[in-house]
Short mmCIF file of C-alpha atoms in Angstrom, two decimals:
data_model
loop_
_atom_site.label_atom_id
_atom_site.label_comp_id
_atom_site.label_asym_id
_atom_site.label_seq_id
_atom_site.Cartn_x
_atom_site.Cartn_y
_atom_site.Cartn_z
CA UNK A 1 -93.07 -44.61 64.08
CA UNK A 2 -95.24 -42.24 62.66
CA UNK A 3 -94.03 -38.66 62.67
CA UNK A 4 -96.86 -36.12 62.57
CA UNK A 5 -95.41 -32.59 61.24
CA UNK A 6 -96.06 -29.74 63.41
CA UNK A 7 -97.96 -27.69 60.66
CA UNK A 8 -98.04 -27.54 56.99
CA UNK A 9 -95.94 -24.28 55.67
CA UNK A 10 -96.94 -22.86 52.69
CA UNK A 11 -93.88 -22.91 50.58
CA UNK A 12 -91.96 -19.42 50.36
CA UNK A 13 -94.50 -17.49 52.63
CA UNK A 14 -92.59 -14.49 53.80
CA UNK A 15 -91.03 -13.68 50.79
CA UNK A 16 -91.54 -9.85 49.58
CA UNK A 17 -91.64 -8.36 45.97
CA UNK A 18 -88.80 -8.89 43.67
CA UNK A 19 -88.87 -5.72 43.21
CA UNK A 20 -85.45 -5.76 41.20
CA UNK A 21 -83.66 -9.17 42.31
CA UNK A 22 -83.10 -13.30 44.84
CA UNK A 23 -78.51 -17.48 47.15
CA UNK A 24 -76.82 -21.01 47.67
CA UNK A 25 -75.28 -22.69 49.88
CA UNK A 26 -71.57 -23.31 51.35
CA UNK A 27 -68.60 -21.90 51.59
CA UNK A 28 -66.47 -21.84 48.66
CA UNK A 29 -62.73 -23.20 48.18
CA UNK A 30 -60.25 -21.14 45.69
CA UNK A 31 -60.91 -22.45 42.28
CA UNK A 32 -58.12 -22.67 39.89
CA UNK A 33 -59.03 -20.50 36.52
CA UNK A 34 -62.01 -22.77 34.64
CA UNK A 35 -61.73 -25.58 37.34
CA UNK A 36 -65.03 -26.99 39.26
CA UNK A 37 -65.32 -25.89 42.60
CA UNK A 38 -66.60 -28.90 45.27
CA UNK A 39 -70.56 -28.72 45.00
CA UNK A 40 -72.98 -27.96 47.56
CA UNK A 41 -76.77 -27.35 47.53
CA UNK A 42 -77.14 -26.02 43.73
CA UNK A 43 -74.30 -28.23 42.33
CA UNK A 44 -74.79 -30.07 39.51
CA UNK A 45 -74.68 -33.54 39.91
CA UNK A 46 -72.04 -35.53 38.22
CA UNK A 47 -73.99 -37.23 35.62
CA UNK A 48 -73.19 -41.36 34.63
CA UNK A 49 -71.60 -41.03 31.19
CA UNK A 50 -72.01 -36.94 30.41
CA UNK A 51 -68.76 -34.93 32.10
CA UNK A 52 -70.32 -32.68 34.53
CA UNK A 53 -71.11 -28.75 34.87
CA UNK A 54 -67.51 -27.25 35.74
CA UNK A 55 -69.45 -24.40 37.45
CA UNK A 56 -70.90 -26.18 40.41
CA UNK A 57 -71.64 -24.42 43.87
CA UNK A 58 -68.69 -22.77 45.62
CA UNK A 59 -68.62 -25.14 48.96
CA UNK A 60 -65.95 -26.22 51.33
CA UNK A 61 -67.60 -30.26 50.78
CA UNK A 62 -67.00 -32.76 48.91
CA UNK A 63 -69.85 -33.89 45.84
CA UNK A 64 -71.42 -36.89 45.07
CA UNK A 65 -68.19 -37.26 42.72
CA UNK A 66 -66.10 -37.93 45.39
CA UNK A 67 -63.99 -34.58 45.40
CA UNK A 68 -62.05 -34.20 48.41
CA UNK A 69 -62.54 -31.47 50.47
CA UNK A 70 -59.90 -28.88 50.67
CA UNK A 71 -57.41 -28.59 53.07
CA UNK A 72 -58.65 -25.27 54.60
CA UNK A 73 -62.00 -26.55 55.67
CA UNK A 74 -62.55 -26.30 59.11
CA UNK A 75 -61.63 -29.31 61.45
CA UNK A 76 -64.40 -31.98 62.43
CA UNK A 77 -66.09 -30.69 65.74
CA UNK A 78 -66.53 -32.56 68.26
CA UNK A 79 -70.01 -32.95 68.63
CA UNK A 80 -72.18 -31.69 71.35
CA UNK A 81 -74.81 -32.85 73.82
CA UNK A 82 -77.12 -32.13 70.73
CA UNK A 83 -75.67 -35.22 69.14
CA UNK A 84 -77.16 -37.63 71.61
CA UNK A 85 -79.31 -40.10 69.38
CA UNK A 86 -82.58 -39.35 70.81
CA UNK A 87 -85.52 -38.46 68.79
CA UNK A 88 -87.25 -35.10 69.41
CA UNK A 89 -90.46 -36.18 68.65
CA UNK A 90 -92.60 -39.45 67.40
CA UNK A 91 -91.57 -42.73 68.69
CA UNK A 92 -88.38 -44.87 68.64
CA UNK A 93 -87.98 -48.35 66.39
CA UNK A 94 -89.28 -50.32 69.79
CA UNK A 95 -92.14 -48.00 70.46
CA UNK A 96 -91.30 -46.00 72.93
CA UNK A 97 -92.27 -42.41 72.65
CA UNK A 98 -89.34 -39.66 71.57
CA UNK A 99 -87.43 -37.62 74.50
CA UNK A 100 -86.53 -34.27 73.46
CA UNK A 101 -82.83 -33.22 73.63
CA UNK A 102 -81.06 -29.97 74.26
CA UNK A 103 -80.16 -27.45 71.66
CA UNK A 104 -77.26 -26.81 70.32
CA UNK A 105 -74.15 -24.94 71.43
CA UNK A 106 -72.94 -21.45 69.71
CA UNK A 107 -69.71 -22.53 69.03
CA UNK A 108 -68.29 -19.82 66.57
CA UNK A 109 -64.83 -19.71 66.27
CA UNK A 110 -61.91 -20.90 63.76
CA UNK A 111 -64.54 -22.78 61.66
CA UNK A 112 -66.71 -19.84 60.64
CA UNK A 113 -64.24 -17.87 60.55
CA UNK A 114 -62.86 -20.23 57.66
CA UNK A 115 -65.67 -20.67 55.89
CA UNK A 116 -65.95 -17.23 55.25
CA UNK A 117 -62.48 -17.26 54.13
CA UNK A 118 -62.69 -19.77 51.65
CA UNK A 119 -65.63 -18.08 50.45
CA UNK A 120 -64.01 -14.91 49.98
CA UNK A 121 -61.19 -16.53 48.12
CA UNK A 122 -63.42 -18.11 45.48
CA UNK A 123 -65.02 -14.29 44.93
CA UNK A 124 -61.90 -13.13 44.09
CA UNK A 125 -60.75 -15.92 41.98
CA UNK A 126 -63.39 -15.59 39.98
CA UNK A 127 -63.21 -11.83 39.70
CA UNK A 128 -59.89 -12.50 38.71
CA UNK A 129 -60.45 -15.03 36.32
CA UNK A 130 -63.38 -12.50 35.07
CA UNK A 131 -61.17 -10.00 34.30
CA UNK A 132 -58.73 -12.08 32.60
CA UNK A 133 -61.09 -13.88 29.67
CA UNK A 134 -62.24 -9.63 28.84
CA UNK A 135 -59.34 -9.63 26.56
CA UNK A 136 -60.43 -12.58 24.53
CA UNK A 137 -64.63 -11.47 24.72
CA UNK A 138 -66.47 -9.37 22.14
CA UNK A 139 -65.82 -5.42 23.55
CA UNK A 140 -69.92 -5.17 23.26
CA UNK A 141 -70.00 -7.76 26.34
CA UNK A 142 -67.20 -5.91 28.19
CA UNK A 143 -69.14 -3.73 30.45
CA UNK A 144 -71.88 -6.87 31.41
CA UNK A 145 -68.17 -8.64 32.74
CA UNK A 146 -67.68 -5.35 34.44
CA UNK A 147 -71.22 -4.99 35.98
CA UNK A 148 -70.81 -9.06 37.43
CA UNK A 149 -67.47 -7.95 39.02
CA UNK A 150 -68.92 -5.24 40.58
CA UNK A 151 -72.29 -7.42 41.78
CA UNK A 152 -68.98 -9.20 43.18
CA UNK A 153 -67.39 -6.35 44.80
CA UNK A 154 -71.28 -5.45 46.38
CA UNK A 155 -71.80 -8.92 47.89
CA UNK A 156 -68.14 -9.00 49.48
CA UNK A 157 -69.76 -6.38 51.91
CA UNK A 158 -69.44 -8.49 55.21
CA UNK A 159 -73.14 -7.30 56.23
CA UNK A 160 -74.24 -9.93 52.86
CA UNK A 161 -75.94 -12.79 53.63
CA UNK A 162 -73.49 -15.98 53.01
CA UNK A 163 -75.91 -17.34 50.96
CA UNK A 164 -76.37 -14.80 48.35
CA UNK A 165 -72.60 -14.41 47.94
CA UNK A 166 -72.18 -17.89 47.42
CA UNK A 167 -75.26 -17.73 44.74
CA UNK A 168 -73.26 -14.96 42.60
CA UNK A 169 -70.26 -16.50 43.11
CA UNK A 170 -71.80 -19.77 41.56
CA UNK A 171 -73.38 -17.72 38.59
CA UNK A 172 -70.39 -16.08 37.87
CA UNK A 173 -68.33 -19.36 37.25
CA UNK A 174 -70.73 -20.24 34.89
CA UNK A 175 -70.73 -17.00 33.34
CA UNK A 176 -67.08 -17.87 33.21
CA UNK A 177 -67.33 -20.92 31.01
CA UNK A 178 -69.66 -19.46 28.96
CA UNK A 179 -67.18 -16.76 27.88
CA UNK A 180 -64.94 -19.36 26.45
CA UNK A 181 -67.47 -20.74 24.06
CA UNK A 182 -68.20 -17.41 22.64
CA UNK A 183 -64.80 -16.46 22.46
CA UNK A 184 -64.19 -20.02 20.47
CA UNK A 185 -63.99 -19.34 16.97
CA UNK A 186 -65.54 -22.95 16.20
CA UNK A 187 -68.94 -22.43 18.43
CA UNK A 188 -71.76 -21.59 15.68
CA UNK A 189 -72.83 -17.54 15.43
CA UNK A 190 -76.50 -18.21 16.62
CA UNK A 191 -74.89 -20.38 19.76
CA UNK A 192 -72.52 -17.26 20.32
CA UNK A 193 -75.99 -15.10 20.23
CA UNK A 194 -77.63 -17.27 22.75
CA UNK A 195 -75.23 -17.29 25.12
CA UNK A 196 -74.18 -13.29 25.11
CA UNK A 197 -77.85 -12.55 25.45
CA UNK A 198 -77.72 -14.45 28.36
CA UNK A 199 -74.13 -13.46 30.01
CA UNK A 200 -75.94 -9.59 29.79
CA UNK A 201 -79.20 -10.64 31.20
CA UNK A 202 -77.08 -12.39 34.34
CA UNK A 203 -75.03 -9.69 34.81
CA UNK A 204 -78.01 -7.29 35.05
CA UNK A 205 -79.79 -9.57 37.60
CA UNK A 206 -76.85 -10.26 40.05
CA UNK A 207 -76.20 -6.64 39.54
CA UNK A 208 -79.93 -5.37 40.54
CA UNK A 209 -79.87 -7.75 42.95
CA UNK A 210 -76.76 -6.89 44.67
CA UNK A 211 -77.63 -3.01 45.00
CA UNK A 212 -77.73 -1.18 48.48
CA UNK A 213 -81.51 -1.47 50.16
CA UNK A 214 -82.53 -4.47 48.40
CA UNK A 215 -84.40 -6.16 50.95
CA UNK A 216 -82.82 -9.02 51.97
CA UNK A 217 -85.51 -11.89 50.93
CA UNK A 218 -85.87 -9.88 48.17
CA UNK A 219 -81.75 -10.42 46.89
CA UNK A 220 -81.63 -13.81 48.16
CA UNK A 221 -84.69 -14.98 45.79
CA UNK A 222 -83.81 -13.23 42.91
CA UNK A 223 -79.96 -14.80 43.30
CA UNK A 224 -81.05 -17.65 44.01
CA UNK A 225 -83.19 -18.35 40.83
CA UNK A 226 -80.71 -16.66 38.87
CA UNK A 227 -77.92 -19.45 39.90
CA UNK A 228 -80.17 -22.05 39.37
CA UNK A 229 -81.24 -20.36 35.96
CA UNK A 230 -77.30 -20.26 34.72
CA UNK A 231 -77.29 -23.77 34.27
CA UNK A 232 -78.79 -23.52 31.21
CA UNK A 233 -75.75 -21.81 29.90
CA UNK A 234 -73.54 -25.22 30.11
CA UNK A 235 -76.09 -26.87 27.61
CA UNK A 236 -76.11 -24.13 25.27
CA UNK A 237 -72.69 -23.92 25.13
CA UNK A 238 -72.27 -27.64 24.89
CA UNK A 239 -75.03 -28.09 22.47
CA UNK A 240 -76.60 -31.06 24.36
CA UNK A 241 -80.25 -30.77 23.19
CA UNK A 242 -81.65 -30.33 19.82
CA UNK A 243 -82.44 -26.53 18.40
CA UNK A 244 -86.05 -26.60 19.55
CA UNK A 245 -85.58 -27.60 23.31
CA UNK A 246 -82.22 -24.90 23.72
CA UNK A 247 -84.65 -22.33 21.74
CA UNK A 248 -87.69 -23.63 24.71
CA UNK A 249 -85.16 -23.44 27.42
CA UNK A 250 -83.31 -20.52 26.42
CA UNK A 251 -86.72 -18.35 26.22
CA UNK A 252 -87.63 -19.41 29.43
CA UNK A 253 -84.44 -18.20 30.91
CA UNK A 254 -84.91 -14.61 29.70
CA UNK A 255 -88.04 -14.46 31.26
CA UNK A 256 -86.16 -15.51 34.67
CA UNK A 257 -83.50 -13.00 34.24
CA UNK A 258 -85.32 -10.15 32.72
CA UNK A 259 -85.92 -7.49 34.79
CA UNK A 260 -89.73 -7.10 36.37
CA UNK A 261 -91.37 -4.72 38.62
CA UNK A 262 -92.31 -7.42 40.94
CA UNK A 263 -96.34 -8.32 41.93
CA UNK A 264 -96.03 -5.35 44.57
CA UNK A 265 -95.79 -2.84 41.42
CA UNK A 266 -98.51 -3.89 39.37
CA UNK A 267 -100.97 -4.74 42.29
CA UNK A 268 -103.85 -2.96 43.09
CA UNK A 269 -102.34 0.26 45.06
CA UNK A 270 -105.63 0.81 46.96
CA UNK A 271 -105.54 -3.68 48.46
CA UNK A 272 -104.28 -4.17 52.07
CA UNK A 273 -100.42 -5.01 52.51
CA UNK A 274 -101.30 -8.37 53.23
CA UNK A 275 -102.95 -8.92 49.75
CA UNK A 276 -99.66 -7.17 48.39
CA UNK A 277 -97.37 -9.56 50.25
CA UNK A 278 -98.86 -12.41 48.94
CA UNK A 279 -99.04 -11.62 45.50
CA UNK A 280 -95.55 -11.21 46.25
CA UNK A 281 -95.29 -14.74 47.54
CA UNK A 282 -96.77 -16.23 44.90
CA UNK A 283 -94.74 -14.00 42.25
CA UNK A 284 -91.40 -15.54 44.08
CA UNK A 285 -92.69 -19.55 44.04
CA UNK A 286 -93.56 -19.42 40.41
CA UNK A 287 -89.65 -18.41 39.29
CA UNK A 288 -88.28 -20.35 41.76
CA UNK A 289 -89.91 -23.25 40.31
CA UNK A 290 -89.62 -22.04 36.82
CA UNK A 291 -85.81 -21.80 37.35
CA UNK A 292 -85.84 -25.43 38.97
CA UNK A 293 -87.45 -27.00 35.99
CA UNK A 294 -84.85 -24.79 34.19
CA UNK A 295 -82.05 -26.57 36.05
CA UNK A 296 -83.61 -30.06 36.22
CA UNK A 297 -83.98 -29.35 32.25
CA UNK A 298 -80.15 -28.49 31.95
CA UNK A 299 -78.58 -31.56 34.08
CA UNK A 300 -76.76 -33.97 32.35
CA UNK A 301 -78.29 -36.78 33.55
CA UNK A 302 -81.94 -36.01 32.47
CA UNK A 303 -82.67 -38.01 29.63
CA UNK A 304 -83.65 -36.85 26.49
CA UNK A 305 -87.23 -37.57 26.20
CA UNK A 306 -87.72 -35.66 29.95
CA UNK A 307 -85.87 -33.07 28.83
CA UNK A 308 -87.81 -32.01 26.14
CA UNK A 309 -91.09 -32.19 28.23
CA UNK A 310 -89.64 -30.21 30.89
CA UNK A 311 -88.73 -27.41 28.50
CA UNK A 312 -91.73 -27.55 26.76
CA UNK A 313 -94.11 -27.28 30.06
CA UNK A 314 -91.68 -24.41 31.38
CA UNK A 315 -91.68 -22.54 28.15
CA UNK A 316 -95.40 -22.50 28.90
CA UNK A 317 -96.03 -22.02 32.46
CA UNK A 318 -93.33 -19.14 32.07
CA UNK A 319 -94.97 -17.11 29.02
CA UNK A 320 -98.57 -17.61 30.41
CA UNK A 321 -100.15 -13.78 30.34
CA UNK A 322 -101.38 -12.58 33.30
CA UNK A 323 -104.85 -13.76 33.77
CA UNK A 324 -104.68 -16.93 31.56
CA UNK A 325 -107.23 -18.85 32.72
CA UNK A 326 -105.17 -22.18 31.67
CA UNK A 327 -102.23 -20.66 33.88
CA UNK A 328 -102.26 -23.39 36.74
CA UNK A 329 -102.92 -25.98 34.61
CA UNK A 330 -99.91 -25.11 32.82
CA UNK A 331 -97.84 -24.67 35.71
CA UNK A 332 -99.36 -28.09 37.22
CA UNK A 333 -97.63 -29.91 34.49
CA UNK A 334 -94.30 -28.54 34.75
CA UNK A 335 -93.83 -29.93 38.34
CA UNK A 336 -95.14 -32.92 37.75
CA UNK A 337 -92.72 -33.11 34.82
CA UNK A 338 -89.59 -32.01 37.28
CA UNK A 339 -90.83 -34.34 39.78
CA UNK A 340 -91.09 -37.18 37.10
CA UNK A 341 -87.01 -36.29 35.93
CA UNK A 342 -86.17 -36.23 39.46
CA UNK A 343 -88.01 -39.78 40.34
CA UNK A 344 -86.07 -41.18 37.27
CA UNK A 345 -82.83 -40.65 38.04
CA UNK A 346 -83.46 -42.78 41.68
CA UNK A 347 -82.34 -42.07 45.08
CA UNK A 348 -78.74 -41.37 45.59
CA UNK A 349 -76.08 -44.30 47.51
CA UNK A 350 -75.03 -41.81 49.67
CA UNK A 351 -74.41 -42.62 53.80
CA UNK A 352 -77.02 -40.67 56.11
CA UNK A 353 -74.46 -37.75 57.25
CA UNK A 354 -73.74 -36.53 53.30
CA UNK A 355 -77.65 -36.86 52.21
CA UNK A 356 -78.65 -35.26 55.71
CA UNK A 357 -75.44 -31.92 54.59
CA UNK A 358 -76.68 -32.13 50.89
CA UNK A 359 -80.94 -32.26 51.48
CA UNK A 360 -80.32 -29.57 54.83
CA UNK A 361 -78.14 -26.96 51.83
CA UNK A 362 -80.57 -27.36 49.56
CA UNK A 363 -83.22 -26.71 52.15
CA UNK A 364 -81.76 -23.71 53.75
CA UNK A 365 -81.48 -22.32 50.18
CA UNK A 366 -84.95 -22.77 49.03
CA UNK A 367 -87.17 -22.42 52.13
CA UNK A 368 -87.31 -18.34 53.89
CA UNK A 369 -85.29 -17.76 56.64
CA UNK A 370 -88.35 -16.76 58.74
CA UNK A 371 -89.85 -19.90 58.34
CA UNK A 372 -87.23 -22.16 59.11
CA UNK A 373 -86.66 -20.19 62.18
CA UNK A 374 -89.95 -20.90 63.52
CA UNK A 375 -89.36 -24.98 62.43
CA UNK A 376 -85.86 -25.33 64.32
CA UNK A 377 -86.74 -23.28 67.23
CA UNK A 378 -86.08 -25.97 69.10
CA UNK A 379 -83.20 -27.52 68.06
CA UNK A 380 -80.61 -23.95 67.69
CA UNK A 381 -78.81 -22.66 70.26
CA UNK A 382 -80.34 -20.03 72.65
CA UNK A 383 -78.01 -17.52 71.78
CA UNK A 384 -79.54 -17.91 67.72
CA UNK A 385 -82.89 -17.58 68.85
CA UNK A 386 -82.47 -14.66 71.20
CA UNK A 387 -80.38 -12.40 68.67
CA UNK A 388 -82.48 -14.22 65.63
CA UNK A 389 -81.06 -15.64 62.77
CA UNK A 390 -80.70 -13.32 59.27
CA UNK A 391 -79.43 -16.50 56.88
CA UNK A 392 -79.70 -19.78 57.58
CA UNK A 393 -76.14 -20.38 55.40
CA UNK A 394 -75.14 -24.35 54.94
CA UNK A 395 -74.18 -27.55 56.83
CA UNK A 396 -71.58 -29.67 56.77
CA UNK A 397 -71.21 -33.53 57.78
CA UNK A 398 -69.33 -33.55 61.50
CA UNK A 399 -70.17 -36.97 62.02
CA UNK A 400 -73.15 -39.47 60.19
CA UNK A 401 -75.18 -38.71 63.22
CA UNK A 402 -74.26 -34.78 63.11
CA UNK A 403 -74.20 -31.71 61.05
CA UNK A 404 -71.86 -28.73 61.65
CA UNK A 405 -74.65 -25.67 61.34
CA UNK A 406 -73.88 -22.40 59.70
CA UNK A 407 -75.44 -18.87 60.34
CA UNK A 408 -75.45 -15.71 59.86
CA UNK A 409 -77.71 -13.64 62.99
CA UNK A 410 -79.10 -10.66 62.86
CA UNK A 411 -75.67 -9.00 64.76
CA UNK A 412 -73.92 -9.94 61.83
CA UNK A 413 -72.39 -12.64 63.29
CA UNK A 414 -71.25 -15.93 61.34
CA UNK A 415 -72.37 -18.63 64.23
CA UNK A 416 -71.57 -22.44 63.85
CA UNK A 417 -73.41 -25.46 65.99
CA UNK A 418 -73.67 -28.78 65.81
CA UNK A 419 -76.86 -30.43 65.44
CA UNK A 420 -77.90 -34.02 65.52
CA UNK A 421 -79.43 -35.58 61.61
CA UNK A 422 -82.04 -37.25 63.53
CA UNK A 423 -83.57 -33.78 64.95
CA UNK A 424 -83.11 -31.74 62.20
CA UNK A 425 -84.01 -33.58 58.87
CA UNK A 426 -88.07 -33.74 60.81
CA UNK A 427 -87.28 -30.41 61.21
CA UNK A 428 -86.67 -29.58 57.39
CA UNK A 429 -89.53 -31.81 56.51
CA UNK A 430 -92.09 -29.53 58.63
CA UNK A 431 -90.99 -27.17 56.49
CA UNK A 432 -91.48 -28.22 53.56
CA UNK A 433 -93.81 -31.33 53.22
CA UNK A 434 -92.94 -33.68 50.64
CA UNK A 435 -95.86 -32.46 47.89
CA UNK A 436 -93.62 -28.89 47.45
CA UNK A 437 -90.23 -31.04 47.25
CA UNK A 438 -89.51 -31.23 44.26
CA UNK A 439 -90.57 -27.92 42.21
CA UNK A 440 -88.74 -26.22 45.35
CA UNK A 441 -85.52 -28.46 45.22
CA UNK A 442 -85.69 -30.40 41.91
CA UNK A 443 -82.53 -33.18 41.78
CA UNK A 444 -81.53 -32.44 45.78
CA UNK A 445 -84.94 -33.53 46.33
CA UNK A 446 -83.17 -36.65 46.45
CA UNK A 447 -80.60 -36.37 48.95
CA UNK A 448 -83.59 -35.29 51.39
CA UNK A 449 -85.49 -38.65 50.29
CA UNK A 450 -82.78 -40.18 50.79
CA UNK A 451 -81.72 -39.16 54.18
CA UNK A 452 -85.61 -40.06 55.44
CA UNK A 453 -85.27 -43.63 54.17
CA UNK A 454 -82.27 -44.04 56.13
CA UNK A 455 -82.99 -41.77 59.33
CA UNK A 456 -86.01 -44.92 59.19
CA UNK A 457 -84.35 -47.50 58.98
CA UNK A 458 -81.06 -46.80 61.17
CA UNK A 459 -82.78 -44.82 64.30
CA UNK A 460 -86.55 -45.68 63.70
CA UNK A 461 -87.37 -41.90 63.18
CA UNK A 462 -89.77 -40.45 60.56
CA UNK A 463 -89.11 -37.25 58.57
CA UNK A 464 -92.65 -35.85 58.31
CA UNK A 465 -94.41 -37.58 54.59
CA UNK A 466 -90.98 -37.56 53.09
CA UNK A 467 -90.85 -41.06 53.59
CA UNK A 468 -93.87 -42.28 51.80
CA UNK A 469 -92.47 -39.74 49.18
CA UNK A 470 -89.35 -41.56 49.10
CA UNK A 471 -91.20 -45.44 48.79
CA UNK A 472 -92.56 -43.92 45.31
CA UNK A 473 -88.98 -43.57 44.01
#
């Protein structure tokens, strides 16, 4: 049953300098003023006995707390020869080796076409709703308001990857909430302070990152660890964690959003590209897992005692000066403290085809587009490979044996397919093997943990080492 990955893949190779800015997943539904939107890859899980983050992910699917999806989602497809139930590789539950099935169809069509639509409601709701709480905000945080809605404007731009709209989108509902604390008379002055330091330091990011000629990797990093970074701004308000863990926390944060010149600036100017791009590399893996402890730090359902150590490790790992020779030590214990939070909190009950849409979000979100079109070669449609594919943007559950793909190629145009759970979960896990899971996803770690333990046990098919990873849970 053994599934032997293709290759190991370096997490985040191919990403360039942040030069300035970095994007979620899904498709977002039009949010009523202040209400949650259904939660996707970056959502915040709805916690047992804390109310949840009312700024989850803009998607068009439902959460693990059992919101609906809205009525303007697109219709189930009916699935295509790429749903078939054999293995691409590895060996069946009796023994017999894995046949290979076709790829997928391009499909396109009413259902991309809707996502997009939904998406592009929930940016102007929120630019809308943006505009609105101005009157009631401080007039020293009215032109970081104005500088998010026009990061909102930029991404509207149909040549923006889906993914790093639906990241701003995301931060901006949380920028949202956070407005009506300060604006409360009865939140505490230094609580006010926190959070309108942080509302101008978002605003600056989404807008850098947003700006014409950002390279693409480039604005889907820095958005990326910028919506995962806002989460923080729900505790703060909220006051969840005592002084020294918000103060931990909070710092942490403005190193994530403050602006930086990126590992291409300060590198050597006489090195090869190559040594360039990976300083680069490794510049854009240490946020993103800075801003995932951040997150995994923030979530309602961390207890207290994890909590603390997470913001203590991250405080750490993110003020390390450059050439600390303690530096990886540091940043050694901070994943090992997200991926002890994550283990705690178990794996989710959640039926293949939502933990196989949920782990494939996150995934897509997380992992460079260039490398997870080398890892699903095989299982996208010709058509995707030919043109190639610019954003890999979200899934959605068609069936529990099939995902409805999402993507954006390199024509500009938004492409849907649908793609067996047994094929493309190995896929995901060839891309990122289970020892970079957590820092790189932190809680959605889970759904893809989850989806291997039942892709096992239902079809007899191994997801690369996430697995074993899973039987430590």
């Amino acid at each position: 049953m053994a599934r032997i990955p293709r290759r190991h893949v370096p997490h985040l190779t191919g990403a360039t300098t942040l030069v300035t800015a970095l994007a979620l997943t899904m498709g977002p539904v039009a949010p009523a003023a202040g209400a949650p939107v259904p939660g996707g890859a970056g959502s915040d899980p709805t916690p047992a006995s804390t109310p949840a983050d009312t700024t989850p992910s803009p998607t068009p699917t439902s959460d693990r707390s059992g919101t609906a999806p809205p009525s303007t989602a697109p219709s189930t497809p009916t699935p295509t020869s790429d749903s078939s139930p054999s293995p691409t590789s590895g060996t069946t539950s009796d023994g017999t080796p894995g046949t290979t099935t076709p790829s997928g169809t391009d499909r396109g069509g009413a259902a991309a076409s809707a996502a997009l639509e939904q998406q592009q409601e929930a940016v102007d709701d929120v630019t809308a709703e943006l505009d609105a709480k101005k009157q009631d905000i401080p007039d020293e945080l009215a032109p970081s308001v104005d500088r998010l809605t026009d990061a909102l404007v930029a991404v509207s731009d149909p040549r923006t990857p889906p993914q790093q709209r639906d990241g701003t989108v995301r931060s901006a509902q949380r920028v949202a909430a956070a407005l009506d604390a300060i604006a409360d008379p009865a939140t505490p002055g230094a609580v006010r302070a926190q959070l309108t330091g942080l509302v101008r330091q978002v605003a600056s990011a989404l807008d850098a990152a947003s700006r014409p000629g950002t390279p693409t990797e480039d604005a889907r990093l820095r958005t990326l660890v910028v919506a995962r970074t806002t989460s923080v701004l729900r505790l703060v308000a909220d006051q969840d964690a005592p002084p020294d863990v918000t103060s931990d926390l909070v710092d942490t944060a403005h190193h994530l959003l403050s602006p930086r010149q990126g590992a291409a600036a300060t590198a050597d100017p006489s090195a090869p590209p190559s040594a360039s791009s990976g300083a680069a590399a490794h510049e854009s893996a240490e946020s993103l897992h800075e801003a995932t402890a951040v997150e995994t730090a923030s979530d309602p359902n961390t207890s207290d005692g994890r909590r603390k150590e997470l913001a203590e490790s991250a405080h750490q790992a993110g003020s390390s000066p450059p050439g600390d020779p303690g530096a990886k030590e540091k940043r050694d214990r901070m994943e090992r403290d997200v991926k002890k939070a994550v283990q705690d909190q178990g794996l989710p009950d959640e039926p293949l085809g939502k933990a196989a849409e949920l782990c494939t979000n996150s995934v897509f979100e997380a992992v460079p587009d260039a490398t997870l079109a080398e890892d699903l070669r095989h299982l996208v449609p010709a058509a995707w490979d030919s043109e190639g594919v610019r954003d890999f943007w979200k899934s959605e559950e068609a069936a529990n044996d099939t995902l409805d793909v999402y993507a954006q190629l390199r024509n500009e145009k938004i492409a849907e397919s649908a793609l067996a759970i047994r094929r493309m979960i190995p896929g995901l896990a060839d891309s990122l093997p289970a020892d970079e899971l957590y820092h790189s996803l932190g809680l959605h770690a889970r759904d893809c943990l989850r989806a291997a333990v039942l892709l096992d046990s239902e079809a007899g098919v191994e997801s690369g080492n996430w697995l074993s990873a899973a039987q430590e849970v």
